[in-house]
Amino acid sequence: MEKKVLSYIRERNMIPQGSSGILAVSGGADSVCLLHVMHRLSDELRLRLTVCHVIHGIRGEEAEEDAAFVSDEAKRLGLECRIFRRNVPALAEEQRLSPEEAGRLARYDCLEKLKAELSADWIAVAHQNDDQAETILFHILRGTGLRGLRGIEPVQGDRVRPLLCVSREEIEAWLRAEGLRWRTDSTNLESEYARNRLRNVVFPELCRINAGAKVHFLLLAKEAEELYDIQEAGVERLRRRCLYRMADGTVCPPQEKGIGQRTMEVEIPDAATLSESKAVLGEFVMQELACLAGQRKDITRKHIDAVTALFEKETGKQVNLPYGLEAVRSYTGVCLRTGQRNQESVSCDRSTEEGDALGSGVGNTGKKLVVARHVYRVGEDIPAGEDRKLIDAAAIKGTPVLRTPRPGDRIVIDASGGSKALNRFFTDQKIPREERTKWPVVADDEKILWVVGLRLSACCKVTEKTREVYLLRIEDL
């Protein structure tokens, strides 16, 4: 087990030597396997590990026993264990989410908070390849393309999944052979939730029809990943033949567009689509709509099909889309653009927080922060100017804001997570004491991202694993 997981970690460049990570441990078989395997690999990989467990406020005494079990296991291995408590039923009701979705959001919120507190490098979760097969089936039932057929990504921002190379059966057999215990969440045995119905009812029935069903789903995911790379090449060809209208009204091809400039309209000429397949056009439309909106959650297959169908319709036909977007058939092609509602609801301007007004200091009088989010395209230029920075969206908690320093602020100064008090940083930079309280910084809900004009935090730098980015730009009011 350890050799198989280590090989997978190295094959996917998943976890750097000498890094620190958070292990999400529920107490179930998968997470107990993750805990013990990663602990056994920690010497070879020189890892610093912390265990995180979340109580969801659903199962009462059973949940308390799970927490005690996880805490004892971590202690036995000499690892710190942090227990978080969240009222998931209340969260689900407040945000009108399913208990499943609310629980997932609560877990990742706790994991991200602990990662930020400890300046850890990554979060490991215990998805294995049965979860992968079930996820692919779930995506198929919901409606998906090649992107969804790839299933769960081994590395997704700061989240890693070292057990995707092994099955649930392998995990339980290994735990028994090692004499290790685990807990069983009673809600996993219920089939009220969609994911549980797939796991407990649908997937076993598929495997009775064909014993190789799971293997076939996994092979499909591997093939989809390879085909998605081909599809992405077509998307890039199509992108180079489109025109973009920016927020300032200028129109340009993508190669002349400033990195991170907010796009208001994308013009897709009829001629550009002639040599590309419908699959390429559909993926391109999905990516551009997500870039215009700043998110993709509510953009579905029916929206993509409605947009691509416009190429066969007469001039003036229009499709209204989520987030206030719209697609319009023109004389020469189809335009995707932000409608008035979208401009009002997803404005990228972020003003200084109340009580933190920027005063006059080192020329930074009356500034504002402009934030734009877009899909990161490997190879795009990283802005070198002192008034703009490109940062990894996955490293951000909440929304970037412009403010002034606060007591306790720290900045991460190296890739290993080492940090320095902001006051000490200013001292090292020889910034006069009277100017420090008014110096502009960009921060999210938990940490400093950028000391404007001086340094970008190492915790949010763009890497080869980056999927989406924020372009931060400082402007005069």
CSV table of C-alpha atoms in Angstrom, one decimal:
chain,number,residue,atom,x,y,z
A,1,MET,CA,0.0,0.0,0.0
A,2,GLU,CA,2.7,2.5,1.0
A,3,LYS,CA,4.8,1.8,-2.1
A,4,LYS,CA,1.7,2.1,-4.4
A,5,VAL,CA,0.7,5.4,-2.9
A,6,LEU,CA,4.2,6.8,-2.9
A,7,SER,CA,4.6,5.9,-6.6
A,8,TYR,CA,1.3,7.7,-7.3
A,9,ILE,CA,2.3,10.8,-5.4
A,10,ARG,CA,5.6,11.0,-7.3
A,11,GLU,CA,4.0,10.2,-10.7
A,12,ARG,CA,1.6,13.1,-10.2
A,13,ASN,CA,4.1,15.5,-8.5
A,14,MET,CA,1.5,15.7,-5.8
A,15,ILE,CA,3.4,16.5,-2.6
A,16,PRO,CA,6.8,18.3,-2.5
A,17,GLN,CA,9.6,17.0,-0.3
A,18,GLY,CA,9.8,18.8,3.0
A,19,SER,CA,6.3,20.3,2.8
A,20,SER,CA,3.5,20.4,5.5
A,21,GLY,CA,0.0,19.2,5.1
A,22,ILE,CA,-3.4,18.8,6.7
A,23,LEU,CA,-5.0,15.3,6.7
A,24,ALA,CA,-8.8,15.3,6.6
A,25,VAL,CA,-9.7,12.3,8.8
A,26,SER,CA,-13.3,11.4,9.5
A,27,GLY,CA,-12.6,8.1,11.1
A,28,GLY,CA,-13.9,6.0,8.2
A,29,ALA,CA,-11.8,3.3,6.5
A,30,ASP,CA,-10.5,5.5,3.7
A,31,SER,CA,-9.4,8.4,5.9
A,32,VAL,CA,-7.8,6.0,8.5
A,33,CYS,CA,-5.8,4.5,5.7
A,34,LEU,CA,-4.8,8.0,4.5
A,35,LEU,CA,-3.7,8.8,8.1
A,36,HIS,CA,-1.5,5.8,8.5
A,37,VAL,CA,-0.1,5.6,5.0
A,38,MET,CA,0.9,9.3,5.0
A,39,HIS,CA,2.4,9.0,8.5
A,40,ARG,CA,4.5,6.0,7.3
A,41,LEU,CA,5.7,8.0,4.3
A,42,SER,CA,6.4,11.2,6.3
A,43,ASP,CA,10.0,10.3,7.1
A,44,GLU,CA,10.9,9.5,3.4
A,45,LEU,CA,9.1,12.6,2.2
A,46,ARG,CA,10.1,14.7,5.2
A,47,LEU,CA,6.5,15.8,5.8
A,48,ARG,CA,5.0,17.8,8.7
A,49,LEU,CA,1.4,16.5,9.2
A,50,THR,CA,-1.6,17.8,11.2
A,51,VAL,CA,-4.9,15.9,11.5
A,52,CYS,CA,-8.3,17.7,11.0
A,53,HIS,CA,-11.7,16.3,12.0
A,54,VAL,CA,-15.0,18.1,11.6
A,55,ILE,CA,-18.2,17.3,13.7
A,56,HIS,CA,-21.2,18.2,11.6
A,57,GLY,CA,-23.8,18.5,14.3
A,58,ILE,CA,-26.0,15.6,12.9
A,59,ARG,CA,-25.2,12.3,14.6
A,60,GLY,CA,-25.0,13.3,18.3
A,61,GLU,CA,-23.1,10.8,20.5
A,62,GLU,CA,-21.9,8.8,17.5
A,63,ALA,CA,-20.1,11.9,16.1
A,64,GLU,CA,-18.5,12.5,19.5
A,65,GLU,CA,-17.2,9.0,19.5
A,66,ASP,CA,-15.8,9.4,16.0
A,67,ALA,CA,-14.0,12.5,17.1
A,68,ALA,CA,-12.5,10.8,20.1
A,69,PHE,CA,-11.4,7.9,17.9
A,70,VAL,CA,-9.6,10.2,15.4
A,71,SER,CA,-8.0,12.1,18.3
A,72,ASP,CA,-6.7,8.9,19.9
A,73,GLU,CA,-5.3,7.6,16.5
A,74,ALA,CA,-3.5,10.9,15.9
A,75,LYS,CA,-2.1,11.0,19.4
A,76,ARG,CA,-0.9,7.4,19.1
A,77,LEU,CA,1.1,8.5,16.0
A,78,GLY,CA,2.4,11.6,17.7
A,79,LEU,CA,0.4,14.0,15.4
A,80,GLU,CA,-1.6,17.0,16.4
A,81,CYS,CA,-5.3,16.7,15.9
A,82,ARG,CA,-7.7,19.7,15.6
A,83,ILE,CA,-11.4,19.2,16.1
A,84,PHE,CA,-13.9,21.6,14.5
A,85,ARG,CA,-17.6,21.8,15.2
A,86,ARG,CA,-20.2,23.1,12.7
A,87,ASN,CA,-23.9,23.1,12.7
A,88,VAL,CA,-24.5,21.7,9.2
A,89,PRO,CA,-28.3,21.4,9.4
A,90,ALA,CA,-28.5,25.1,10.2
A,91,LEU,CA,-26.0,26.0,7.4
A,92,ALA,CA,-28.0,23.9,4.9
A,93,GLU,CA,-31.3,25.7,5.9
A,94,GLU,CA,-29.7,29.2,5.9
A,95,GLN,CA,-28.0,28.8,2.5
A,96,ARG,CA,-30.7,26.6,1.0
A,97,LEU,CA,-28.3,23.8,0.3
A,98,SER,CA,-28.6,20.0,0.6
A,99,PRO,CA,-27.1,18.5,3.8
A,100,GLU,CA,-24.5,16.9,1.6
A,101,GLU,CA,-23.4,20.1,0.0
A,102,ALA,CA,-23.5,22.1,3.3
A,103,GLY,CA,-21.4,19.4,4.9
A,104,ARG,CA,-18.9,19.5,2.1
A,105,LEU,CA,-18.6,23.3,2.3
A,106,ALA,CA,-18.3,23.1,6.1
A,107,ARG,CA,-15.5,20.5,5.9
A,108,TYR,CA,-13.5,22.4,3.4
A,109,ASP,CA,-14.0,25.7,5.2
A,110,CYS,CA,-12.5,24.2,8.3
A,111,LEU,CA,-9.6,22.5,6.4
A,112,GLU,CA,-8.8,25.8,4.7
A,113,LYS,CA,-8.9,27.7,8.0
A,114,LEU,CA,-6.5,25.3,9.6
A,115,LYS,CA,-4.2,25.3,6.6
A,116,ALA,CA,-4.0,29.1,6.7
A,117,GLU,CA,-3.4,29.1,10.5
A,118,LEU,CA,-0.5,26.7,10.2
A,119,SER,CA,0.7,28.0,6.9
A,120,ALA,CA,0.5,24.5,5.5
A,121,ASP,CA,1.2,23.7,1.9
A,122,TRP,CA,-1.6,21.3,1.0
A,123,ILE,CA,-4.7,19.4,2.2
A,124,ALA,CA,-5.0,15.7,1.7
A,125,VAL,CA,-8.5,14.1,1.4
A,126,ALA,CA,-9.2,10.4,1.2
A,127,HIS,CA,-11.0,9.9,-2.1
A,128,GLN,CA,-10.2,6.4,-3.6
A,129,ASN,CA,-11.0,5.0,-7.0
A,130,ASP,CA,-14.4,3.7,-6.1
A,131,ASP,CA,-15.3,7.3,-5.3
A,132,GLN,CA,-13.8,8.1,-8.7
A,133,ALA,CA,-16.0,5.7,-10.6
A,134,GLU,CA,-19.1,6.8,-8.6
A,135,THR,CA,-18.3,10.5,-9.4
A,136,ILE,CA,-18.0,9.8,-13.1
A,137,LEU,CA,-21.4,8.0,-13.1
A,138,PHE,CA,-22.8,11.0,-11.1
A,139,HIS,CA,-21.5,13.4,-13.7
A,140,ILE,CA,-22.9,11.3,-16.6
A,141,LEU,CA,-26.4,11.3,-14.9
A,142,ARG,CA,-26.2,15.0,-14.4
A,143,GLY,CA,-25.0,15.7,-17.9
A,144,THR,CA,-21.3,16.3,-18.6
A,145,GLY,CA,-18.6,16.5,-21.3
A,146,LEU,CA,-15.0,15.4,-21.3
A,147,ARG,CA,-14.1,17.7,-18.4
A,148,GLY,CA,-16.6,15.8,-16.2
A,149,LEU,CA,-15.7,12.4,-17.5
A,150,ARG,CA,-12.2,12.9,-16.1
A,151,GLY,CA,-13.8,12.5,-12.7
A,152,ILE,CA,-12.0,13.7,-9.5
A,153,GLU,CA,-8.6,15.4,-10.2
A,154,PRO,CA,-5.7,14.0,-8.2
A,155,VAL,CA,-4.4,17.5,-7.6
A,156,GLN,CA,-6.9,20.4,-7.4
A,157,GLY,CA,-5.4,23.7,-6.2
A,158,ASP,CA,-4.1,23.0,-2.7
A,159,ARG,CA,-6.1,19.7,-2.4
A,160,VAL,CA,-4.4,16.4,-3.1
A,161,ARG,CA,-5.9,12.8,-3.2
A,162,PRO,CA,-3.1,10.3,-2.7
A,163,LEU,CA,-5.5,7.3,-2.5
A,164,LEU,CA,-7.1,7.6,-5.9
A,165,CYS,CA,-4.8,4.8,-7.1
A,166,VAL,CA,-6.4,2.2,-4.7
A,167,SER,CA,-9.8,0.7,-4.2
A,168,ARG,CA,-12.1,0.5,-1.2
A,169,GLU,CA,-11.6,-3.2,-1.1
A,170,GLU,CA,-7.8,-2.8,-1.1
A,171,ILE,CA,-8.0,-0.3,1.7
A,172,GLU,CA,-10.2,-2.4,4.0
A,173,ALA,CA,-8.0,-5.5,3.3
A,174,TRP,CA,-4.9,-3.5,4.2
A,175,LEU,CA,-6.4,-2.1,7.4
A,176,ARG,CA,-7.4,-5.6,8.5
A,177,ALA,CA,-3.9,-7.0,7.7
A,178,GLU,CA,-2.3,-4.2,9.7
A,179,GLY,CA,-4.7,-4.7,12.6
A,180,LEU,CA,-6.1,-1.1,12.3
A,181,ARG,CA,-9.7,-0.2,13.3
A,182,TRP,CA,-12.0,2.3,11.7
A,183,ARG,CA,-15.4,3.8,12.3
A,184,THR,CA,-18.5,3.4,10.2
A,185,ASP,CA,-20.7,6.5,9.7
A,186,SER,CA,-24.3,5.3,10.0
A,187,THR,CA,-25.5,7.9,7.5
A,188,ASN,CA,-23.4,6.3,4.8
A,189,LEU,CA,-25.6,3.3,5.0
A,190,GLU,CA,-28.8,5.3,4.3
A,191,SER,CA,-29.8,5.9,0.7
A,192,GLU,CA,-31.6,9.2,1.3
A,193,TYR,CA,-28.9,11.3,-0.4
A,194,ALA,CA,-28.1,11.0,-4.1
A,195,ARG,CA,-24.4,10.0,-3.6
A,196,ASN,CA,-25.4,7.3,-1.2
A,197,ARG,CA,-28.0,5.9,-3.5
A,198,LEU,CA,-25.4,5.6,-6.2
A,199,ARG,CA,-23.0,3.9,-3.8
A,200,ASN,CA,-25.4,1.6,-2.1
A,201,VAL,CA,-28.0,0.8,-4.8
A,202,VAL,CA,-27.1,1.8,-8.3
A,203,PHE,CA,-23.4,0.9,-8.5
A,204,PRO,CA,-23.8,-2.5,-6.9
A,205,GLU,CA,-26.5,-3.3,-9.4
A,206,LEU,CA,-24.3,-2.2,-12.3
A,207,CYS,CA,-21.5,-4.4,-11.0
A,208,ARG,CA,-24.0,-7.3,-10.9
A,209,ILE,CA,-24.8,-6.7,-14.6
A,210,ASN,CA,-21.0,-6.4,-15.4
A,211,ALA,CA,-18.4,-7.2,-12.8
A,212,GLY,CA,-15.9,-5.0,-14.6
A,213,ALA,CA,-18.1,-1.9,-14.5
A,214,LYS,CA,-15.8,0.0,-12.1
A,215,VAL,CA,-12.7,-0.7,-14.1
A,216,HIS,CA,-14.5,0.5,-17.3
A,217,PHE,CA,-15.4,3.8,-15.6
A,218,LEU,CA,-11.8,4.3,-14.6
A,219,LEU,CA,-10.5,3.5,-18.1
A,220,LEU,CA,-13.1,6.0,-19.4
A,221,ALA,CA,-11.7,8.7,-17.1
A,222,LYS,CA,-8.2,8.0,-18.3
A,223,GLU,CA,-9.2,8.2,-21.9
A,224,ALA,CA,-11.3,11.3,-21.3
A,225,GLU,CA,-8.3,13.0,-19.7
A,226,GLU,CA,-6.2,12.4,-22.9
A,227,LEU,CA,-9.0,13.5,-25.2
A,228,TYR,CA,-9.6,16.6,-23.1
A,229,ASP,CA,-6.0,17.7,-23.9
A,230,ILE,CA,-6.8,17.4,-27.6
A,231,GLN,CA,-10.1,19.3,-27.1
A,232,GLU,CA,-8.2,22.0,-25.2
A,233,ALA,CA,-5.8,22.4,-28.2
A,234,GLY,CA,-8.9,23.0,-30.4
A,235,VAL,CA,-10.3,25.5,-27.8
A,236,GLU,CA,-7.0,27.5,-28.0
A,237,ARG,CA,-7.2,27.5,-31.8
A,238,LEU,CA,-10.7,28.9,-31.7
A,239,ARG,CA,-9.8,31.4,-29.0
A,240,ARG,CA,-7.0,32.9,-31.2
A,241,ARG,CA,-9.6,33.6,-34.0
A,242,CYS,CA,-12.1,35.5,-31.7
A,243,LEU,CA,-12.2,39.2,-30.7
A,244,TYR,CA,-12.6,40.5,-27.2
A,245,ARG,CA,-14.1,43.8,-26.1
A,246,MET,CA,-12.6,45.0,-22.8
A,247,ALA,CA,-14.2,47.1,-20.0
A,248,ASP,CA,-12.6,50.2,-21.4
A,249,GLY,CA,-14.3,49.6,-24.8
A,250,THR,CA,-11.2,48.5,-26.7
A,251,VAL,CA,-11.5,45.5,-29.1
A,252,CYS,CA,-8.6,43.2,-29.6
A,253,PRO,CA,-7.6,39.6,-30.4
A,254,PRO,CA,-6.7,37.5,-27.3
A,255,GLN,CA,-2.9,37.7,-27.8
A,256,GLU,CA,-3.1,41.5,-27.5
A,257,LYS,CA,-5.4,41.5,-24.5
A,258,GLY,CA,-3.8,42.6,-21.3
A,259,ILE,CA,-3.5,39.7,-18.8
A,260,GLY,CA,-6.4,39.8,-16.4
A,261,GLN,CA,-8.2,42.7,-18.2
A,262,ARG,CA,-11.9,42.4,-17.6
A,263,THR,CA,-13.6,41.1,-20.7
A,264,MET,CA,-17.1,42.4,-21.4
A,265,GLU,CA,-17.8,40.7,-24.7
A,266,VAL,CA,-16.5,37.8,-26.8
A,267,GLU,CA,-17.2,37.8,-30.6
A,268,ILE,CA,-17.1,34.3,-32.1
A,269,PRO,CA,-17.0,34.6,-35.9
A,270,ASP,CA,-18.8,32.1,-38.1
A,271,ALA,CA,-15.6,31.4,-40.0
A,272,ALA,CA,-13.7,30.5,-36.8
A,273,THR,CA,-16.1,27.6,-36.0
A,274,LEU,CA,-16.0,25.9,-39.4
A,275,SER,CA,-13.0,23.7,-38.8
A,276,GLU,CA,-13.8,22.9,-35.2
A,277,SER,CA,-16.1,20.2,-33.8
A,278,LYS,CA,-19.2,20.9,-31.8
A,279,ALA,CA,-17.4,19.5,-28.8
A,280,VAL,CA,-14.6,22.1,-29.1
A,281,LEU,CA,-17.1,24.9,-29.7
A,282,GLY,CA,-19.1,23.8,-26.6
A,283,GLU,CA,-16.1,23.7,-24.3
A,284,PHE,CA,-14.9,27.1,-25.6
A,285,VAL,CA,-18.3,28.6,-24.9
A,286,MET,CA,-18.3,27.1,-21.4
A,287,GLN,CA,-14.9,28.5,-20.6
A,288,GLU,CA,-15.7,32.0,-22.0
A,289,LEU,CA,-19.0,32.2,-20.1
A,290,ALA,CA,-17.3,31.1,-16.9
A,291,CYS,CA,-14.6,33.8,-17.5
A,292,LEU,CA,-17.2,36.5,-18.2
A,293,ALA,CA,-19.2,35.5,-15.0
A,294,GLY,CA,-16.3,34.7,-12.8
A,295,GLN,CA,-17.8,31.3,-11.9
A,296,ARG,CA,-19.3,28.3,-13.7
A,297,LYS,CA,-21.5,26.5,-11.2
A,298,ASP,CA,-24.9,27.3,-12.7
A,299,ILE,CA,-23.8,27.2,-16.4
A,300,THR,CA,-25.2,23.8,-17.7
A,301,ARG,CA,-25.3,21.8,-20.9
A,302,LYS,CA,-28.6,23.3,-21.8
A,303,HIS,CA,-27.1,26.8,-21.8
A,304,ILE,CA,-24.2,25.7,-23.9
A,305,ASP,CA,-26.5,24.0,-26.4
A,306,ALA,CA,-28.7,27.1,-26.6
A,307,VAL,CA,-25.6,29.3,-27.4
A,308,THR,CA,-24.2,26.9,-30.1
A,309,ALA,CA,-27.7,26.7,-31.7
A,310,LEU,CA,-27.6,30.4,-32.3
A,311,PHE,CA,-25.1,29.9,-35.1
A,312,GLU,CA,-28.0,28.3,-37.1
A,313,LYS,CA,-30.4,31.1,-36.3
A,314,GLU,CA,-31.2,34.5,-37.9
A,315,THR,CA,-29.5,37.8,-36.8
A,316,GLY,CA,-30.9,39.3,-33.6
A,317,LYS,CA,-31.8,36.1,-31.9
A,318,GLN,CA,-30.8,36.1,-28.2
A,319,VAL,CA,-30.3,33.7,-25.3
A,320,ASN,CA,-30.4,34.9,-21.7
A,321,LEU,CA,-27.9,33.1,-19.4
A,322,PRO,CA,-27.1,32.8,-15.7
A,323,TYR,CA,-25.2,35.6,-14.0
A,324,GLY,CA,-26.8,38.2,-16.2
A,325,LEU,CA,-24.9,37.0,-19.3
A,326,GLU,CA,-26.4,36.9,-22.8
A,327,ALA,CA,-25.6,35.5,-26.2
A,328,VAL,CA,-26.7,37.3,-29.4
A,329,ARG,CA,-26.6,36.3,-33.0
A,330,SER,CA,-24.9,39.0,-35.1
A,331,TYR,CA,-24.3,39.3,-38.8
A,332,THR,CA,-20.9,37.7,-38.6
A,333,GLY,CA,-21.2,35.2,-35.7
A,334,VAL,CA,-22.3,35.0,-32.0
A,335,CYS,CA,-21.4,37.5,-29.3
A,336,LEU,CA,-21.2,36.5,-25.6
A,337,ARG,CA,-21.5,39.5,-23.4
A,338,THR,CA,-22.2,40.7,-19.9
A,339,GLY,CA,-25.7,42.2,-19.6
A,340,GLN,CA,-26.5,45.2,-17.4
A,341,ARG,CA,-27.6,42.9,-14.5
A,342,ASN,CA,-24.2,41.2,-14.6
A,343,GLN,CA,-22.3,44.4,-14.5
A,344,GLU,CA,-24.2,45.4,-11.4
A,345,SER,CA,-24.0,42.1,-9.6
A,346,VAL,CA,-20.4,41.0,-10.2
A,347,SER,CA,-18.6,44.3,-10.2
A,348,CYS,CA,-14.9,43.7,-9.8
A,349,ASP,CA,-14.2,46.9,-7.8
A,350,ARG,CA,-13.4,46.3,-4.2
A,351,SER,CA,-13.3,49.4,-2.0
A,352,THR,CA,-11.3,49.8,1.2
A,353,GLU,CA,-12.9,48.3,4.3
A,354,GLU,CA,-14.8,50.7,6.7
A,355,GLY,CA,-12.4,52.1,9.3
A,356,ASP,CA,-9.3,51.4,7.2
A,357,ALA,CA,-9.3,54.5,5.0
A,358,LEU,CA,-6.0,54.8,3.1
A,359,GLY,CA,-4.3,58.0,4.1
A,360,SER,CA,-1.6,59.8,2.3
A,361,GLY,CA,1.6,57.8,2.5
A,362,VAL,CA,4.3,57.1,0.0
A,363,GLY,CA,2.1,58.4,-2.8
A,364,ASN,CA,-0.7,56.0,-2.1
A,365,THR,CA,-3.5,58.5,-1.7
A,366,GLY,CA,-7.1,57.7,-2.8
A,367,LYS,CA,-6.4,54.2,-4.2
A,368,LYS,CA,-8.9,51.4,-5.1
A,369,LEU,CA,-8.4,47.7,-5.8
A,370,VAL,CA,-9.8,46.2,-9.0
A,371,VAL,CA,-10.2,42.5,-9.0
A,372,ALA,CA,-10.8,40.3,-12.1
A,373,ARG,CA,-11.0,36.5,-12.0
A,374,HIS,CA,-10.3,34.3,-15.0
A,375,VAL,CA,-9.2,30.8,-16.1
A,376,TYR,CA,-5.5,30.5,-16.0
A,377,ARG,CA,-3.9,29.6,-19.3
A,378,VAL,CA,-0.5,28.0,-18.9
A,379,GLY,CA,2.2,30.2,-20.3
A,380,GLU,CA,0.5,33.5,-19.9
A,381,ASP,CA,2.6,36.3,-18.7
A,382,ILE,CA,2.8,37.2,-15.1
A,383,PRO,CA,2.5,40.9,-14.6
A,384,ALA,CA,5.8,42.5,-13.5
A,385,GLY,CA,4.5,46.0,-12.6
A,386,GLU,CA,4.3,47.2,-9.0
A,387,ASP,CA,0.6,48.1,-9.4
A,388,ARG,CA,-0.7,44.7,-10.5
A,389,LYS,CA,-0.3,41.1,-9.4
A,390,LEU,CA,-1.6,37.7,-10.6
A,391,ILE,CA,-2.5,35.3,-7.8
A,392,ASP,CA,-3.8,31.7,-7.5
A,393,ALA,CA,-7.6,31.8,-6.9
A,394,ALA,CA,-7.5,28.5,-5.0
A,395,ALA,CA,-5.3,30.1,-2.3
A,396,ILE,CA,-7.9,32.8,-1.5
A,397,LYS,CA,-10.4,32.6,1.3
A,398,GLY,CA,-13.3,35.0,0.6
A,399,THR,CA,-12.8,38.1,-1.5
A,400,PRO,CA,-9.5,40.1,-1.8
A,401,VAL,CA,-9.9,43.6,-0.3
A,402,LEU,CA,-7.7,46.7,0.0
A,403,ARG,CA,-7.0,47.8,3.5
A,404,THR,CA,-4.3,49.0,5.9
A,405,PRO,CA,-2.3,46.9,8.3
A,406,ARG,CA,-3.8,45.4,11.5
A,407,PRO,CA,-2.2,44.1,14.7
A,408,GLY,CA,-1.2,40.5,14.2
A,409,ASP,CA,-0.9,40.6,10.4
A,410,ARG,CA,1.8,38.3,8.9
A,411,ILE,CA,3.0,37.6,5.4
A,412,VAL,CA,4.2,34.2,4.1
A,413,ILE,CA,7.7,34.7,2.7
A,414,ASP,CA,8.7,31.3,1.3
A,415,ALA,CA,7.3,28.3,-0.4
A,416,SER,CA,7.6,26.1,2.8
A,417,GLY,CA,5.1,28.4,4.6
A,418,GLY,CA,7.5,30.4,6.7
A,419,SER,CA,5.9,33.7,7.7
A,420,LYS,CA,7.0,37.0,9.2
A,421,ALA,CA,5.1,39.6,11.2
A,422,LEU,CA,4.2,42.5,9.0
A,423,ASN,CA,5.9,45.0,11.4
A,424,ARG,CA,9.1,43.0,11.2
A,425,PHE,CA,8.8,42.9,7.4
A,426,PHE,CA,8.4,46.7,7.3
A,427,THR,CA,11.5,47.0,9.5
A,428,ASP,CA,13.5,44.8,7.1
A,429,GLN,CA,12.3,46.9,4.2
A,430,LYS,CA,13.4,50.1,6.0
A,431,ILE,CA,9.9,51.6,5.9
A,432,PRO,CA,9.6,54.5,8.3
A,433,ARG,CA,7.4,53.7,11.3
A,434,GLU,CA,5.0,56.7,10.7
A,435,GLU,CA,4.2,55.3,7.2
A,436,ARG,CA,3.5,51.7,8.2
A,437,THR,CA,-0.1,52.2,9.5
A,438,LYS,CA,-1.2,53.8,6.3
A,439,TRP,CA,0.6,51.4,3.9
A,440,PRO,CA,-1.9,49.7,1.5
A,441,VAL,CA,-2.1,45.9,1.7
A,442,VAL,CA,-4.4,43.4,0.0
A,443,ALA,CA,-5.9,40.7,2.2
A,444,ASP,CA,-8.5,38.0,2.1
A,445,ASP,CA,-10.7,36.9,5.1
A,446,GLU,CA,-7.6,35.4,6.9
A,447,LYS,CA,-4.3,36.6,5.6
A,448,ILE,CA,-2.1,39.1,3.8
A,449,LEU,CA,-1.9,38.5,0.1
A,450,TRP,CA,0.1,41.5,-1.1
A,451,VAL,CA,2.0,44.3,0.5
A,452,VAL,CA,1.4,46.8,-2.4
A,453,GLY,CA,4.6,47.9,-4.0
A,454,LEU,CA,6.8,45.6,-1.9
A,455,ARG,CA,6.0,41.9,-1.9
A,456,LEU,CA,3.5,39.3,-2.9
A,457,SER,CA,2.8,36.5,-0.3
A,458,ALA,CA,4.3,33.2,-1.2
A,459,CYS,CA,1.1,31.5,-0.3
A,460,CYS,CA,-0.8,32.7,-3.4
A,461,LYS,CA,1.8,32.7,-6.1
A,462,VAL,CA,0.8,31.1,-9.5
A,463,THR,CA,2.3,27.7,-10.1
A,464,GLU,CA,2.0,25.0,-12.8
A,465,LYS,CA,-0.9,23.6,-10.7
A,466,THR,CA,-2.9,26.8,-10.9
A,467,ARG,CA,-6.3,26.5,-12.6
A,468,GLU,CA,-7.9,30.0,-12.0
A,469,VAL,CA,-6.4,33.3,-11.1
A,470,TYR,CA,-7.2,36.7,-9.7
A,471,LEU,CA,-5.7,39.8,-11.4
A,472,LEU,CA,-5.3,42.4,-8.7
A,473,ARG,CA,-4.8,46.0,-9.9
A,474,ILE,CA,-4.3,49.2,-7.9
A,475,GLU,CA,-5.8,52.3,-9.4
A,476,ASP,CA,-6.3,55.9,-8.5
A,477,LEU,CA,-9.8,56.8,-7.4
